[in-house]
Each structure stands twice: as C-alpha cells, then as structure tokens.
Amino acid sequence: MRRTLIAVMTSCLLAVTACTGGGSSTPTAASEAEVVAWMDKVCGTVDGTVKTMADEPPIDMTDPSKLKSGLSDWLGSKVSAVDKSIADLRDLENGPHPKSKELATAAQAGMGQIKTVLADTKSKLDSSTDPTQVVTAFTEMVARSGELEKAGADVQKKFDETGLAEAARKASNCQSLQAAPPTP
C-alpha cells in the first residue's frame, strides 16, 4: 500500500518534468540558453520534492502511538517539501519565455493538489483516536491517487501547450528526472 502511494506520487511529480510532447515555440538563439537554464531551475525545484517523496514512512505496527506519530511526521515533512516547491515555482513565474508564468502556475497547481491530499490525510490521521482510523486515513490517501495522476497529466499538457517541452529536453535537471528509476 505505501509503496503504491509513493510510486504514484513520484510518477506524478515526474510527469511535471516529462518532456515527451511536441509543441515547441523555438526561442531565438540568444534566449534559448536562458529558457533552458530557467527550465533547469523548474525541474530542479521538482526534483527536490521527488527526492523527498521517495522515502518510505516509518511504520511500526507494534505500537499504535508510534504508527500514528511516525506517519504524521512523515506526512508533515512531505507537506513542507511541497510547500517549498510551490514557493520556489512562484519565484520562477517571471522566466524568460513568454509562457513561463503559465507553466510555473500550472506546476504550482499540480503541487497544490498533491499538498491537499497529503494535508487532508495528515489532518485525519492527527485527529484519529484508534489504530483503525490511522490505517483508514492512509488507505484513503492511496485511494486518492487518481487525483495525483490527473494533476501530473494536467501539468504535462501545459508543458506541451506552452511550447516549453523542447527546452525541458535540453535542461540537465529535467533529463536527470526522466532518467530516475520509478520507486518500486
């Protein structure tokens, strides 16, 4: 269950930087390097969250209070990582491409959806009074994985619509995200 969640979340974040689409508006030679450098920053921002999401929650089924606190702390660290990515993406809205803000805003919205799922789960978990409620909250989060997949697909679509897919293919942080093996 937890591996499935982590894999889905990671793949959604990777979708933010998936650079397989067409749709390129070719910047002038002088600005192409700036656009690629900007895309590298966007992908670097996402990469930080991907790396944070890749670890597994500490699950100690022998002690219900440790199970609850471990999962709550784990979710809290994920919410913080997503918050940082959203703030960093906000700082990148004024990039060198005419559609930089459009892409950065779409990526922020996708991260916001991920944050909502994580924060809702943490809230349910923190208010739970027995181990069954803890497991239920975490199971519900896994069930919401479709929302995360849609968020990633929406951002991927924006990559193509904005014409930034080509620049992303050239940005090293985007390439390393594509090369990263999915979480098992």
Short mmCIF file of C-alpha atoms in Angstrom, two decimals:
data_model
loop_
_atom_site.label_atom_id
_atom_site.label_comp_id
_atom_site.label_asym_id
_atom_site.label_seq_id
_atom_site.Cartn_x
_atom_site.Cartn_y
_atom_site.Cartn_z
CA MET A 1 0.00 0.00 0.00
CA ARG A 2 2.64 2.54 0.98
CA ARG A 3 4.88 1.61 -1.95
CA THR A 4 1.94 2.14 -4.30
CA LEU A 5 1.30 5.59 -2.87
CA ILE A 6 4.95 6.59 -3.09
CA ALA A 7 5.21 5.30 -6.65
CA VAL A 8 2.08 7.19 -7.71
CA MET A 9 3.20 10.41 -6.06
CA THR A 10 6.67 10.16 -7.56
CA SER A 11 5.33 9.42 -11.01
CA CYS A 12 3.00 12.43 -10.79
CA LEU A 13 5.90 14.64 -9.88
CA LEU A 14 7.95 13.13 -12.68
CA ALA A 15 5.10 13.94 -15.05
CA VAL A 16 5.69 17.59 -14.24
CA THR A 17 9.03 17.29 -15.98
CA ALA A 18 8.24 14.62 -18.55
CA CYS A 19 9.42 16.04 -21.80
CA THR A 20 7.94 13.72 -24.39
CA GLY A 21 5.45 16.03 -26.05
CA GLY A 22 5.73 18.15 -29.11
CA GLY A 23 4.58 21.73 -29.22
CA SER A 24 7.65 23.85 -29.31
CA SER A 25 7.92 27.53 -29.89
CA THR A 26 11.55 27.97 -30.70
CA PRO A 27 13.12 30.87 -28.85
CA THR A 28 15.77 32.93 -30.57
CA ALA A 29 19.31 31.62 -30.28
CA ALA A 30 20.20 34.34 -27.78
CA SER A 31 17.31 33.49 -25.45
CA GLU A 32 17.31 29.71 -25.88
CA ALA A 33 20.08 29.31 -23.29
CA GLU A 34 18.11 31.45 -20.84
CA VAL A 35 14.96 29.39 -21.36
CA VAL A 36 16.86 26.14 -20.91
CA ALA A 37 18.52 27.50 -17.75
CA TRP A 38 15.10 28.53 -16.43
CA MET A 39 13.66 25.09 -17.21
CA ASP A 40 16.61 23.58 -15.39
CA LYS A 41 15.58 25.55 -12.29
CA VAL A 42 11.95 24.45 -12.64
CA CYS A 43 12.98 20.80 -12.89
CA GLY A 44 15.45 21.23 -10.02
CA THR A 45 12.61 22.53 -7.86
CA VAL A 46 10.50 19.50 -8.70
CA ASP A 47 13.47 17.17 -8.21
CA GLY A 48 13.80 18.25 -4.59
CA THR A 49 10.22 17.19 -3.94
CA VAL A 50 10.65 13.94 -5.87
CA LYS A 51 13.62 13.04 -3.70
CA THR A 52 11.73 13.90 -0.53
CA MET A 53 8.73 11.82 -1.60
CA ALA A 54 10.88 8.79 -2.40
CA ASP A 55 11.42 7.67 1.18
CA GLU A 56 9.02 5.38 2.96
CA PRO A 57 7.03 6.23 6.05
CA PRO A 58 8.14 4.65 9.30
CA ILE A 59 5.58 2.01 10.05
CA ASP A 60 5.69 0.39 13.46
CA MET A 61 2.62 -1.80 13.67
CA THR A 62 3.58 -2.98 17.16
CA ASP A 63 2.84 0.37 18.79
CA PRO A 64 -0.24 2.32 17.64
CA SER A 65 1.04 5.63 19.01
CA LYS A 66 4.35 5.22 17.16
CA LEU A 67 2.47 4.29 14.00
CA LYS A 68 0.36 7.43 14.22
CA SER A 69 3.21 9.78 15.13
CA GLY A 70 5.56 8.26 12.54
CA LEU A 71 3.04 8.65 9.73
CA SER A 72 2.07 12.14 10.89
CA ASP A 73 5.71 13.28 10.96
CA TRP A 74 6.30 11.68 7.55
CA LEU A 75 3.28 13.44 6.05
CA GLY A 76 4.32 16.72 7.67
CA SER A 77 7.73 16.54 6.03
CA LYS A 78 6.09 15.85 2.65
CA VAL A 79 3.71 18.81 3.05
CA SER A 80 6.71 21.02 3.90
CA ALA A 81 8.59 19.81 0.81
CA VAL A 82 5.62 20.52 -1.42
CA ASP A 83 5.19 23.97 0.18
CA LYS A 84 8.83 24.74 -0.62
CA SER A 85 8.38 23.62 -4.23
CA ILE A 86 5.27 25.78 -4.60
CA ALA A 87 7.14 28.81 -3.23
CA ASP A 88 10.14 28.12 -5.46
CA LEU A 89 7.89 27.74 -8.51
CA ARG A 90 6.18 31.02 -7.62
CA ASP A 91 9.62 32.65 -7.65
CA LEU A 92 10.17 31.24 -11.16
CA GLU A 93 6.99 32.68 -12.69
CA ASN A 94 8.84 35.53 -14.39
CA GLY A 95 11.02 33.34 -16.56
CA PRO A 96 12.47 34.31 -19.95
CA HIS A 97 9.81 32.54 -22.05
CA PRO A 98 6.50 34.31 -22.78
CA LYS A 99 4.63 31.35 -21.23
CA SER A 100 6.90 30.90 -18.20
CA LYS A 101 4.26 32.09 -15.77
CA GLU A 102 1.64 29.81 -17.33
CA LEU A 103 3.82 26.74 -16.85
CA ALA A 104 5.01 27.73 -13.38
CA THR A 105 1.42 28.38 -12.30
CA ALA A 106 0.28 25.01 -13.67
CA ALA A 107 3.11 23.26 -11.82
CA GLN A 108 2.14 25.11 -8.63
CA ALA A 109 -1.46 23.96 -9.07
CA GLY A 110 -0.31 20.35 -9.52
CA MET A 111 1.84 20.59 -6.40
CA GLY A 112 -1.12 22.18 -4.62
CA GLN A 113 -3.26 19.14 -5.41
CA ILE A 114 -0.58 16.86 -4.01
CA LYS A 115 -0.34 19.04 -0.91
CA THR A 116 -4.12 18.86 -0.42
CA VAL A 117 -4.09 15.07 -0.47
CA LEU A 118 -1.17 14.93 1.98
CA ALA A 119 -2.52 17.63 4.31
CA ASP A 120 -6.02 16.11 4.36
CA THR A 121 -4.55 12.76 5.27
CA LYS A 122 -2.37 14.27 7.98
CA SER A 123 -5.38 16.06 9.45
CA LYS A 124 -7.43 12.85 9.55
CA LEU A 125 -4.50 10.96 10.97
CA ASP A 126 -3.82 13.53 13.68
CA SER A 127 -7.46 13.52 14.76
CA SER A 128 -7.72 9.73 14.79
CA THR A 129 -8.35 8.05 18.11
CA ASP A 130 -7.55 4.44 17.30
CA PRO A 131 -5.25 2.43 15.00
CA THR A 132 -8.10 1.55 12.64
CA GLN A 133 -8.69 5.23 11.90
CA VAL A 134 -4.97 5.68 11.25
CA VAL A 135 -4.95 2.87 8.70
CA THR A 136 -8.20 4.14 7.17
CA ALA A 137 -6.76 7.65 6.70
CA PHE A 138 -3.68 6.27 4.98
CA THR A 139 -5.76 3.90 2.83
CA GLU A 140 -7.98 6.79 1.75
CA MET A 141 -4.89 8.68 0.67
CA VAL A 142 -3.87 5.78 -1.54
CA ALA A 143 -7.39 5.70 -2.97
CA ARG A 144 -6.99 9.36 -3.98
CA SER A 145 -4.01 8.53 -6.19
CA GLY A 146 -6.14 9.21 -9.27
CA GLU A 147 -6.22 12.88 -8.28
CA LEU A 148 -2.43 12.90 -8.28
CA GLU A 149 -2.26 11.24 -11.67
CA LYS A 150 -4.64 13.85 -13.08
CA ALA A 151 -2.53 16.65 -11.61
CA GLY A 152 0.55 15.27 -13.34
CA ALA A 153 -1.31 14.87 -16.64
CA ASP A 154 -2.58 18.45 -16.45
CA VAL A 155 0.94 19.77 -15.97
CA GLN A 156 2.25 17.58 -18.79
CA LYS A 157 -0.41 19.02 -21.07
CA LYS A 158 0.69 22.54 -20.09
CA PHE A 159 4.29 21.66 -20.98
CA ASP A 160 3.19 20.96 -24.50
CA GLU A 161 0.74 23.88 -24.73
CA THR A 162 3.34 26.42 -23.62
CA GLY A 163 5.97 25.24 -26.07
CA LEU A 164 8.49 24.55 -23.32
CA ALA A 165 8.89 20.81 -23.90
CA GLU A 166 11.94 21.31 -26.15
CA ALA A 167 13.72 23.48 -23.58
CA ALA A 168 12.98 20.87 -20.93
CA ARG A 169 14.57 18.16 -23.08
CA LYS A 170 17.78 20.20 -23.04
CA ALA A 171 17.81 21.03 -19.31
CA SER A 172 20.03 18.71 -17.27
CA ASN A 173 17.75 18.60 -14.20
CA CYS A 174 14.86 17.60 -16.45
CA GLN A 175 16.99 14.89 -18.04
CA SER A 176 18.02 13.51 -14.67
CA LEU A 177 14.39 13.40 -13.58
CA GLN A 178 13.50 11.45 -16.70
CA ALA A 179 16.38 9.08 -16.06
CA ALA A 180 15.41 8.49 -12.43
CA PRO A 181 14.00 4.99 -12.00
CA PRO A 182 10.46 4.92 -10.61
CA THR A 183 10.02 3.99 -7.00
CA PRO A 184 9.19 0.27 -6.73
#
